[in-house]
Amino acid sequence: MTDTTPADASAPAPARVRVSGDQPYDVVIGRHLLGELPSLLGDGVRRVLVVHPAALAATADVVHEDLKASGYEAFVAEVPDAEEAKTAQVAAFLWGVLGQADFTRSDAIVTVGGGATTDLGGFVAATWLRGIRVVHVPTTLLAMVDAAVGGKTGINTAEGKNLVGSFHPPAGVLCDLASLESLGRWDFVAGLAEVVKTGFIADERILELVEEHAEALREWGVRETTPETWAVVAELVERSVAVKARVVGEDLKESGLREILNYGHTLGHAVELTERYQWRHGAAVSVGMVFAAELARLAGKLDDDVVERHRTILGTLGLPLTYRGDRWEQLLSAMRRDKKSRGDLLRFVVLDDVARPTRLEGPDPTLLAAAYAEISADAPVGRGPVAL
Ligand SMILES: NC(=O)c1ccc[n+]([C@@H]2O[C@H](COP(=O)([O-])OP(=O)(O)OC[C@H]3O[C@@H](n4cnc5c(N)ncnc54)[C@H](O)[C@@H]3O)[C@@H](O)[C@H]2O)c1
């Protein structure tokens, strides 16, 4: 987002998606959106802390200068990159910055970065004085369509990922599509896995758009992005955010409907754990979705062609479809220990059809093993989209 400038008259009007609930907020999607920040921050804010990793320093500077020009007392704090940021030590560093700058209940945080930065900054906002406002400026595709929307915040501990956190909806989210220009190819493709997930659980038009433009999408950053591809990316972000907004608007705290967003994640999380988090999240979710589709097919719920559609779409994007055949027992015990499973009962989100998600509770172990056999491969998958 280094070319972020306020109010560009030539840019198309931004799209706005409203997230309803106790504390409704807007997700604004477009280009050159800085002028939107004050209205998202809302009335009464005097001090703002801009939190960012080194990779987004230039963008954070632009945001910082703009906030100062708009009359705020603005501060910047650089945090470590990616998961290194999601620690109690980094949260304590930010609490220190807020304390020394006398941040009160009516002040705010602005996060500029990927999902790791929005999770950390959101968590610090949730905990400072029991909750101050936060506006997220997500700069990865994954953060735009997933991490920054929905109010889940958190940090990791030595025992696992996202074990400490809070539900703290932002005051607003600013998705400046220009920031995606500098995103690496496979980070972009991994983000597309969550977009495709959203298509399968709720919006078939997303799948059609990805099918029609898969070649251009998988070449992100390799070739120059055409205006047509940019328009597709804008529509994919809008549609994905709209689905997430609808789901979390109804179920902020994962008591029911929100579970559908975990499509592909039960096995996906187990793959991530087995790979000691050296796989991209989207790559693991891709394998997890093919597994969930096979499980649904074997349970008599899903037609063969929808299962094949998973393989075609994800495969064309360059995402992995298989995982090591010798790892089943390890994956199974990881799934049993997952914080989202209830007791010993494994739960999967599966599909009856495109956009018709349902749950499969405690499936027969032979069914699970048979579904895994359908996705297991001896050969290691290509490293491109997979490894961090
Ligand atoms: N809260 C939620 O609901 C939720 C949902 C999904 C994921 N998450 C969390 O999100 C995190 C993953 O998010 P992510 O994939 O955005 O990873 P990330 O924040 O680690 O960013 C990935 C890498 O991209 C770099 N980067 C960010 N924006 C860039 C840009 N515009 N150009 C170039 N490089 C850029 C970052 O510096 C980092 O090195 C995980 O910690 C995960 O737990 C949270």
CSV table of C-alpha atoms and ligand atoms in Angstrom, one decimal:
chain,number,residue,atom,x,y,z
A,1,MET,CA,0.0,0.0,0.0
A,2,THR,CA,3.0,2.3,-0.4
A,3,ASP,CA,1.1,4.4,-2.9
A,4,THR,CA,-1.7,5.0,-0.5
A,5,THR,CA,-2.9,8.6,-0.9
A,6,PRO,CA,-6.0,10.1,0.4
A,7,ALA,CA,-9.1,10.7,-1.8
A,8,ASP,CA,-8.1,9.8,-5.3
A,9,ALA,CA,-10.8,11.2,-7.6
A,10,SER,CA,-10.0,8.7,-10.4
A,11,ALA,CA,-10.4,5.6,-8.2
A,12,PRO,CA,-13.8,3.9,-8.3
A,13,ALA,CA,-16.0,4.4,-5.2
A,14,PRO,CA,-15.0,2.0,-2.5
A,15,ALA,CA,-17.3,-0.9,-1.6
A,16,ARG,CA,-18.6,-1.1,2.0
A,17,VAL,CA,-19.6,-4.2,3.8
A,18,ARG,CA,-21.5,-3.8,7.1
A,19,VAL,CA,-20.8,-6.3,9.8
A,20,SER,CA,-23.8,-6.3,12.1
A,21,GLY,CA,-24.0,-7.4,15.7
A,22,ASP,CA,-23.8,-5.6,19.1
A,23,GLN,CA,-21.0,-3.3,17.8
A,24,PRO,CA,-21.6,-3.0,14.0
A,25,TYR,CA,-18.7,-1.7,11.8
A,26,ASP,CA,-17.8,-1.2,8.2
A,27,VAL,CA,-15.2,-3.0,6.1
A,28,VAL,CA,-14.2,-0.6,3.3
A,29,ILE,CA,-12.7,-2.1,0.2
A,30,GLY,CA,-11.0,-0.2,-2.6
A,31,ARG,CA,-7.9,1.9,-3.3
A,32,HIS,CA,-6.5,5.0,-1.8
A,33,LEU,CA,-8.7,4.9,1.2
A,34,LEU,CA,-6.8,6.9,3.8
A,35,GLY,CA,-9.4,9.5,3.8
A,36,GLU,CA,-11.8,6.9,5.3
A,37,LEU,CA,-9.7,6.4,8.5
A,38,PRO,CA,-11.2,9.2,10.7
A,39,SER,CA,-14.8,8.1,10.1
A,40,LEU,CA,-13.9,4.5,11.0
A,41,LEU,CA,-12.0,5.6,14.1
A,42,GLY,CA,-15.2,7.5,15.2
A,43,ASP,CA,-15.7,10.4,17.5
A,44,GLY,CA,-13.7,11.3,20.5
A,45,VAL,CA,-10.3,9.7,19.6
A,46,ARG,CA,-7.3,11.9,20.3
A,47,ARG,CA,-4.3,9.5,20.3
A,48,VAL,CA,-3.7,6.8,17.8
A,49,LEU,CA,-0.9,4.1,17.9
A,50,VAL,CA,0.0,2.7,14.4
A,51,VAL,CA,1.3,-0.9,14.8
A,52,HIS,CA,3.2,-2.5,11.9
A,53,PRO,CA,6.0,-4.9,11.0
A,54,ALA,CA,9.2,-3.7,9.3
A,55,ALA,CA,7.9,-4.8,5.9
A,56,LEU,CA,5.1,-2.3,6.1
A,57,ALA,CA,7.1,0.6,7.5
A,58,ALA,CA,6.6,2.8,4.5
A,59,THR,CA,2.8,2.3,4.5
A,60,ALA,CA,2.7,2.9,8.3
A,61,ASP,CA,4.6,6.1,7.8
A,62,VAL,CA,2.0,7.3,5.3
A,63,VAL,CA,-0.8,6.4,7.7
A,64,HIS,CA,1.0,8.1,10.6
A,65,GLU,CA,1.6,11.4,8.7
A,66,ASP,CA,-2.0,11.4,7.5
A,67,LEU,CA,-3.3,10.9,11.1
A,68,LYS,CA,-1.1,13.8,12.3
A,69,ALA,CA,-2.4,16.0,9.4
A,70,SER,CA,-5.9,15.1,10.4
A,71,GLY,CA,-5.3,16.4,13.9
A,72,TYR,CA,-4.6,13.2,15.9
A,73,GLU,CA,-1.7,12.8,18.3
A,74,ALA,CA,-0.2,9.8,16.4
A,75,PHE,CA,2.5,7.3,17.4
A,76,VAL,CA,4.1,4.4,15.6
A,77,ALA,CA,5.4,1.1,17.0
A,78,GLU,CA,7.3,-1.4,14.9
A,79,VAL,CA,6.7,-5.1,15.9
A,80,PRO,CA,8.5,-8.3,14.7
A,81,ASP,CA,7.4,-9.9,11.5
A,82,ALA,CA,4.7,-12.6,11.1
A,83,GLU,CA,4.3,-15.1,14.1
A,84,GLU,CA,7.2,-13.6,16.0
A,85,ALA,CA,4.8,-10.7,16.7
A,86,LYS,CA,2.2,-12.8,18.4
A,87,THR,CA,3.9,-13.2,21.8
A,88,ALA,CA,3.2,-12.0,25.3
A,89,GLN,CA,6.5,-10.1,25.2
A,90,VAL,CA,5.5,-8.1,22.1
A,91,ALA,CA,2.1,-7.5,23.6
A,92,ALA,CA,3.8,-6.2,26.8
A,93,PHE,CA,6.0,-4.0,24.7
A,94,LEU,CA,2.9,-2.4,23.2
A,95,TRP,CA,1.2,-2.0,26.6
A,96,GLY,CA,4.3,-0.1,27.6
A,97,VAL,CA,4.1,2.2,24.6
A,98,LEU,CA,0.4,2.9,25.3
A,99,GLY,CA,1.1,3.5,29.0
A,100,GLN,CA,3.9,5.9,28.4
A,101,ALA,CA,1.8,7.9,25.9
A,102,ASP,CA,-1.1,8.0,28.4
A,103,PHE,CA,-3.6,6.2,26.1
A,104,THR,CA,-7.1,6.5,27.6
A,105,ARG,CA,-10.3,4.5,27.0
A,106,SER,CA,-11.2,6.9,24.1
A,107,ASP,CA,-7.9,6.5,22.2
A,108,ALA,CA,-7.3,3.9,19.5
A,109,ILE,CA,-4.9,1.5,17.7
A,110,VAL,CA,-4.5,1.2,14.0
A,111,THR,CA,-2.9,-2.1,12.7
A,112,VAL,CA,-1.1,-2.1,9.4
A,113,GLY,CA,0.0,-5.6,8.3
A,114,GLY,CA,-1.0,-9.2,7.7
A,115,GLY,CA,-3.1,-11.4,10.0
A,116,ALA,CA,-0.3,-11.7,12.6
A,117,THR,CA,-0.2,-7.9,13.1
A,118,THR,CA,-4.0,-7.6,13.1
A,119,ASP,CA,-4.3,-10.4,15.7
A,120,LEU,CA,-1.6,-8.9,17.9
A,121,GLY,CA,-2.8,-5.3,17.6
A,122,GLY,CA,-6.4,-6.4,18.1
A,123,PHE,CA,-5.5,-8.3,21.2
A,124,VAL,CA,-3.6,-5.4,22.7
A,125,ALA,CA,-6.6,-3.1,21.9
A,126,ALA,CA,-8.9,-5.7,23.6
A,127,THR,CA,-6.9,-5.7,26.8
A,128,TRP,CA,-5.7,-2.1,27.2
A,129,LEU,CA,-8.0,-0.6,29.8
A,130,ARG,CA,-10.3,-3.5,29.1
A,131,GLY,CA,-10.8,-2.5,25.5
A,132,ILE,CA,-10.1,0.4,23.3
A,133,ARG,CA,-11.0,0.9,19.6
A,134,VAL,CA,-8.9,-0.7,16.9
A,135,VAL,CA,-9.1,-0.2,13.1
A,136,HIS,CA,-7.4,-2.8,11.0
A,137,VAL,CA,-5.6,-2.0,7.7
A,138,PRO,CA,-4.9,-5.5,6.5
A,139,THR,CA,-2.2,-5.8,3.8
A,140,THR,CA,-2.4,-9.5,2.9
A,141,LEU,CA,-5.2,-11.3,1.1
A,142,LEU,CA,-5.7,-13.6,4.0
A,143,ALA,CA,-6.0,-10.8,6.5
A,144,MET,CA,-8.5,-8.9,4.2
A,145,VAL,CA,-10.8,-11.8,3.8
A,146,ASP,CA,-10.3,-13.5,7.1
A,147,ALA,CA,-8.1,-12.4,10.0
A,148,ALA,CA,-9.1,-8.7,10.1
A,149,VAL,CA,-12.8,-9.3,9.9
A,150,GLY,CA,-14.8,-11.0,12.7
A,151,GLY,CA,-13.3,-9.8,15.9
A,152,LYS,CA,-11.1,-12.8,16.9
A,153,THR,CA,-7.8,-11.5,18.3
A,154,GLY,CA,-4.9,-13.4,19.9
A,155,ILE,CA,-1.3,-14.4,20.5
A,156,ASN,CA,0.5,-17.7,20.8
A,157,THR,CA,2.1,-19.3,23.8
A,158,ALA,CA,4.9,-21.9,23.9
A,159,GLU,CA,2.2,-24.6,24.0
A,160,GLY,CA,0.4,-23.6,20.9
A,161,LYS,CA,-1.0,-21.1,18.5
A,162,ASN,CA,-3.8,-18.6,19.4
A,163,LEU,CA,-4.2,-20.0,22.9
A,164,VAL,CA,-4.6,-16.6,24.5
A,165,GLY,CA,-7.0,-14.1,23.0
A,166,SER,CA,-10.3,-12.3,23.0
A,167,PHE,CA,-13.3,-11.5,20.9
A,168,HIS,CA,-12.9,-7.8,20.2
A,169,PRO,CA,-14.6,-6.5,17.0
A,170,PRO,CA,-12.8,-3.7,15.3
A,171,ALA,CA,-14.3,-0.2,14.9
A,172,GLY,CA,-13.6,-0.6,11.2
A,173,VAL,CA,-11.5,-2.4,8.5
A,174,LEU,CA,-9.8,-0.7,5.6
A,175,CYS,CA,-8.8,-3.1,2.8
A,176,ASP,CA,-6.6,-1.1,0.4
A,177,LEU,CA,-6.2,-3.4,-2.6
A,178,ALA,CA,-3.1,-1.6,-3.7
A,179,SER,CA,-1.2,-3.2,-0.8
A,180,LEU,CA,-1.6,-6.6,-2.5
A,181,GLU,CA,0.8,-5.4,-5.3
A,182,SER,CA,3.8,-6.1,-3.1
A,183,LEU,CA,2.5,-9.4,-1.8
A,184,GLY,CA,4.6,-12.5,-2.8
A,185,ARG,CA,3.0,-14.9,-5.2
A,186,TRP,CA,2.5,-17.8,-2.9
A,187,ASP,CA,1.3,-15.6,0.0
A,188,PHE,CA,-1.4,-14.4,-2.4
A,189,VAL,CA,-2.2,-17.9,-3.6
A,190,ALA,CA,-2.4,-19.2,0.0
A,191,GLY,CA,-4.9,-16.4,0.7
A,192,LEU,CA,-6.9,-17.6,-2.2
A,193,ALA,CA,-7.4,-20.9,-0.4
A,194,GLU,CA,-9.6,-19.1,2.1
A,195,VAL,CA,-11.4,-17.3,-0.7
A,196,VAL,CA,-12.2,-20.7,-2.4
A,197,LYS,CA,-13.3,-22.0,1.0
A,198,THR,CA,-15.8,-19.2,1.2
A,199,GLY,CA,-17.0,-20.0,-2.2
A,200,PHE,CA,-17.6,-23.7,-1.3
A,201,ILE,CA,-19.5,-22.9,1.9
A,202,ALA,CA,-21.5,-20.0,0.8
A,203,ASP,CA,-21.1,-18.3,-2.6
A,204,GLU,CA,-20.8,-20.2,-5.9
A,205,ARG,CA,-20.0,-17.1,-7.9
A,206,ILE,CA,-16.6,-17.0,-6.1
A,207,LEU,CA,-15.8,-20.4,-7.5
A,208,GLU,CA,-16.9,-19.3,-11.0
A,209,LEU,CA,-14.7,-16.2,-10.8
A,210,VAL,CA,-11.7,-18.3,-9.7
A,211,GLU,CA,-12.3,-20.9,-12.3
A,212,GLU,CA,-12.5,-18.2,-15.1
A,213,HIS,CA,-9.4,-16.4,-13.9
A,214,ALA,CA,-7.3,-19.1,-12.3
A,215,GLU,CA,-4.3,-18.7,-14.6
A,216,ALA,CA,-4.0,-15.0,-14.0
A,217,LEU,CA,-4.5,-15.4,-10.3
A,218,ARG,CA,-1.9,-18.1,-9.8
A,219,GLU,CA,0.6,-15.9,-11.7
A,220,TRP,CA,0.2,-13.1,-9.1
A,221,GLY,CA,3.3,-10.9,-9.1
A,222,VAL,CA,4.9,-12.9,-11.9
A,223,ARG,CA,3.1,-11.1,-14.7
A,224,GLU,CA,1.7,-7.6,-14.5
A,225,THR,CA,-1.8,-7.6,-13.1
A,226,THR,CA,-4.3,-6.5,-15.7
A,227,PRO,CA,-7.2,-4.2,-14.9
A,228,GLU,CA,-9.5,-7.1,-15.5
A,229,THR,CA,-7.7,-9.3,-12.9
A,230,TRP,CA,-7.7,-6.4,-10.4
A,231,ALA,CA,-11.5,-6.1,-10.9
A,232,VAL,CA,-11.8,-9.9,-10.2
A,233,VAL,CA,-9.6,-9.6,-7.1
A,234,ALA,CA,-11.8,-6.7,-5.8
A,235,GLU,CA,-15.0,-8.8,-6.4
A,236,LEU,CA,-13.4,-11.8,-4.7
A,237,VAL,CA,-12.5,-9.7,-1.6
A,238,GLU,CA,-15.9,-8.1,-1.5
A,239,ARG,CA,-17.8,-11.4,-1.8
A,240,SER,CA,-15.6,-13.2,0.7
A,241,VAL,CA,-15.8,-10.3,3.3
A,242,ALA,CA,-19.6,-10.3,2.7
A,243,VAL,CA,-19.9,-14.0,3.6
A,244,LYS,CA,-17.7,-13.6,6.7
A,245,ALA,CA,-19.6,-10.5,7.7
A,246,ARG,CA,-22.9,-12.3,7.5
A,247,VAL,CA,-21.7,-15.3,9.5
A,248,VAL,CA,-19.9,-13.4,12.3
A,249,GLY,CA,-22.7,-10.9,12.4
A,250,GLU,CA,-25.0,-13.7,13.5
A,251,ASP,CA,-22.5,-15.6,15.6
A,252,LEU,CA,-19.6,-13.6,17.0
A,253,LYS,CA,-18.4,-16.3,19.5
A,254,GLU,CA,-18.5,-19.5,17.5
A,255,SER,CA,-21.5,-21.0,19.1
A,256,GLY,CA,-23.0,-22.3,15.9
A,257,LEU,CA,-23.0,-20.8,12.4
A,258,ARG,CA,-19.5,-19.5,12.6
A,259,GLU,CA,-18.2,-23.0,12.6
A,260,ILE,CA,-18.8,-23.3,8.8
A,261,LEU,CA,-15.8,-20.9,8.4
A,262,ASN,CA,-13.7,-23.8,9.6
A,263,TYR,CA,-14.3,-25.8,6.4
A,264,GLY,CA,-11.1,-27.7,5.7
A,265,HIS,CA,-9.5,-26.5,8.9
A,266,THR,CA,-9.9,-29.6,11.1
A,267,LEU,CA,-7.4,-31.6,9.0
A,268,GLY,CA,-5.7,-28.3,8.0
A,269,HIS,CA,-4.7,-27.4,11.5
A,270,ALA,CA,-3.4,-31.0,12.1
A,271,VAL,CA,-1.2,-30.7,9.0
A,272,GLU,CA,0.1,-27.3,10.2
A,273,LEU,CA,0.9,-28.8,13.6
A,274,THR,CA,2.6,-31.9,12.0
A,275,GLU,CA,4.7,-29.6,9.8
A,276,ARG,CA,5.6,-27.5,12.9
A,277,TYR,CA,4.0,-24.4,11.2
A,278,GLN,CA,6.4,-24.4,8.3
A,279,TRP,CA,3.5,-24.8,5.9
A,280,ARG,CA,1.4,-21.8,4.8
A,281,HIS,CA,-2.0,-21.9,6.5
A,282,GLY,CA,-3.8,-21.7,3.1
A,283,ALA,CA,-1.8,-24.7,1.7
A,284,ALA,CA,-2.9,-26.8,4.8
A,285,VAL,CA,-6.5,-25.7,4.4
A,286,SER,CA,-6.4,-26.7,0.8
A,287,VAL,CA,-5.5,-30.3,1.7
A,288,GLY,CA,-8.1,-30.2,4.5
A,289,MET,CA,-10.9,-29.1,2.1
A,290,VAL,CA,-10.1,-32.0,-0.3
A,291,PHE,CA,-10.2,-34.3,2.7
A,292,ALA,CA,-13.5,-32.9,3.9
A,293,ALA,CA,-14.9,-33.3,0.4
A,294,GLU,CA,-13.8,-36.9,0.2
A,295,LEU,CA,-15.3,-37.5,3.7
A,296,ALA,CA,-18.6,-36.1,2.6
A,297,ARG,CA,-18.6,-38.2,-0.6
A,298,LEU,CA,-17.9,-41.4,1.3
A,299,ALA,CA,-20.6,-40.5,3.8
A,300,GLY,CA,-23.0,-40.4,0.8
A,301,LYS,CA,-23.6,-36.6,1.1
A,302,LEU,CA,-21.6,-35.1,-1.8
A,303,ASP,CA,-21.5,-35.9,-5.5
A,304,ASP,CA,-18.3,-36.9,-7.2
A,305,ASP,CA,-18.3,-33.8,-9.5
A,306,VAL,CA,-18.2,-31.4,-6.5
A,307,VAL,CA,-15.3,-33.3,-5.1
A,308,GLU,CA,-13.5,-33.1,-8.4
A,309,ARG,CA,-14.3,-29.4,-8.5
A,310,HIS,CA,-12.3,-29.0,-5.3
A,311,ARG,CA,-9.3,-30.7,-6.9
A,312,THR,CA,-9.6,-28.8,-10.2
A,313,ILE,CA,-9.9,-25.3,-8.6
A,314,LEU,CA,-7.3,-25.7,-5.9
A,315,GLY,CA,-4.9,-27.7,-8.2
A,316,THR,CA,-5.1,-25.0,-10.9
A,317,LEU,CA,-4.1,-22.4,-8.4
A,318,GLY,CA,-1.1,-24.5,-7.5
A,319,LEU,CA,-2.3,-25.5,-4.1
A,320,PRO,CA,-1.6,-28.9,-2.7
A,321,LEU,CA,-4.2,-31.6,-2.8
A,322,THR,CA,-2.5,-34.5,-1.0
A,323,TYR,CA,-0.5,-35.2,2.1
A,324,ARG,CA,1.9,-37.9,3.3
A,325,GLY,CA,0.3,-41.4,3.6
A,326,ASP,CA,2.4,-42.3,6.6
A,327,ARG,CA,1.2,-39.5,8.8
A,328,TRP,CA,-2.5,-40.5,9.4
A,329,GLU,CA,-2.1,-41.6,13.0
A,330,GLN,CA,-0.2,-38.4,13.9
A,331,LEU,CA,-2.9,-36.3,12.1
A,332,LEU,CA,-5.7,-38.2,13.9
A,333,SER,CA,-4.3,-37.5,17.3
A,334,ALA,CA,-3.6,-33.9,16.5
A,335,MET,CA,-7.3,-33.5,15.4
A,336,ARG,CA,-8.4,-35.1,18.7
A,337,ARG,CA,-6.4,-32.6,20.7
A,338,ASP,CA,-7.5,-29.6,18.6
A,339,LYS,CA,-9.1,-27.0,20.9
A,340,LYS,CA,-12.2,-26.9,18.7
A,341,SER,CA,-13.0,-30.6,19.0
A,342,ARG,CA,-15.4,-31.4,21.8
A,343,GLY,CA,-14.1,-34.1,24.1
A,344,ASP,CA,-13.0,-37.1,22.0
A,345,LEU,CA,-15.7,-36.5,19.4
A,346,LEU,CA,-14.3,-35.3,16.0
A,347,ARG,CA,-16.4,-32.8,14.2
A,348,PHE,CA,-16.1,-31.8,10.6
A,349,VAL,CA,-17.8,-29.2,8.5
A,350,VAL,CA,-18.7,-30.9,5.3
A,351,LEU,CA,-20.9,-30.1,2.3
A,352,ASP,CA,-24.2,-31.5,1.0
A,353,ASP,CA,-23.5,-29.4,-2.1
A,354,VAL,CA,-21.9,-26.1,-3.0
A,355,ALA,CA,-23.1,-23.5,-0.5
A,356,ARG,CA,-24.8,-26.1,1.6
A,357,PRO,CA,-22.6,-26.7,4.6
A,358,THR,CA,-23.5,-29.2,7.4
A,359,ARG,CA,-21.7,-31.0,10.2
A,360,LEU,CA,-20.4,-34.5,10.5
A,361,GLU,CA,-19.9,-35.5,14.1
A,362,GLY,CA,-18.0,-38.5,15.3
A,363,PRO,CA,-17.6,-40.2,11.9
A,364,ASP,CA,-16.7,-43.9,11.8
A,365,PRO,CA,-12.9,-44.4,12.0
A,366,THR,CA,-13.0,-46.6,8.9
A,367,LEU,CA,-14.7,-43.8,7.0
A,368,LEU,CA,-12.1,-41.3,8.1
A,369,ALA,CA,-9.2,-43.6,7.1
A,370,ALA,CA,-10.8,-44.2,3.7
A,371,ALA,CA,-11.2,-40.5,3.1
A,372,TYR,CA,-7.5,-40.0,4.0
A,373,ALA,CA,-6.5,-42.8,1.7
A,374,GLU,CA,-8.1,-40.8,-1.1
A,375,ILE,CA,-5.8,-37.8,-0.4
A,376,SER,CA,-2.6,-39.5,0.6
A,377,ALA,CA,0.4,-39.6,-1.6
A,378,ASP,CA,3.9,-40.9,-1.0
A,379,ALA,CA,5.6,-38.3,-3.1
A,380,PRO,CA,6.3,-35.0,-1.3
A,381,VAL,CA,4.2,-32.2,-2.7
A,382,GLY,CA,5.9,-29.3,-4.5
A,383,ARG,CA,7.4,-26.7,-2.1
A,384,GLY,CA,6.2,-23.6,-3.9
A,385,PRO,CA,2.9,-22.8,-2.4
A,386,VAL,CA,3.5,-24.8,0.7
A,387,ALA,CA,6.6,-23.8,2.6
A,388,LEU,CA,6.9,-20.4,4.3
B,1,LIG,N1,-8.3,-13.6,13.8
B,1,LIG,C1,-8.7,-14.4,12.9
B,1,LIG,O1,-9.9,-14.7,12.7
B,1,LIG,C2,-7.7,-15.1,12.0
B,1,LIG,C3,-8.1,-15.8,10.9
B,1,LIG,C4,-7.2,-16.3,10.0
B,1,LIG,C5,-5.8,-16.2,10.3
B,1,LIG,N2,-5.4,-15.5,11.4
B,1,LIG,C6,-4.0,-15.3,11.8
B,1,LIG,O2,-3.4,-14.6,10.7
B,1,LIG,C7,-2.0,-14.9,10.7
B,1,LIG,C8,-1.6,-15.2,9.2
B,1,LIG,O3,-1.9,-14.0,8.5
B,1,LIG,P1,-1.1,-13.7,7.1
B,1,LIG,O4,-1.1,-14.8,6.2
B,1,LIG,O5,-1.5,-12.4,6.7
B,1,LIG,O6,0.4,-13.7,7.7
B,1,LIG,P2,1.4,-12.6,8.3
B,1,LIG,O7,0.8,-11.5,9.0
B,1,LIG,O8,2.4,-13.4,9.0
B,1,LIG,O9,2.1,-12.0,6.9
B,1,LIG,C9,2.8,-12.9,6.0
B,1,LIG,C10,4.0,-12.2,5.5
B,1,LIG,O10,3.7,-11.2,4.6
B,1,LIG,C11,4.3,-9.9,4.9
B,1,LIG,N3,3.4,-8.9,4.3
B,1,LIG,C12,2.3,-8.5,4.9
B,1,LIG,N4,1.7,-7.6,4.0
B,1,LIG,C13,2.5,-7.5,2.9
B,1,LIG,C14,2.5,-6.8,1.7
B,1,LIG,N5,1.4,-6.0,1.4
B,1,LIG,N6,3.5,-6.9,0.9
B,1,LIG,C15,4.5,-7.7,1.1
B,1,LIG,N7,4.6,-8.4,2.3
B,1,LIG,C16,3.6,-8.3,3.2
B,1,LIG,C17,4.4,-10.0,6.4
B,1,LIG,O11,5.4,-9.1,6.8
B,1,LIG,C18,4.8,-11.4,6.6
B,1,LIG,O12,6.2,-11.7,6.5
B,1,LIG,C19,-1.8,-16.1,11.6
B,1,LIG,O13,-1.2,-15.7,12.8
B,1,LIG,C20,-3.3,-16.6,11.9
B,1,LIG,O14,-3.4,-17.2,13.1
B,1,LIG,C21,-6.3,-14.9,12.3
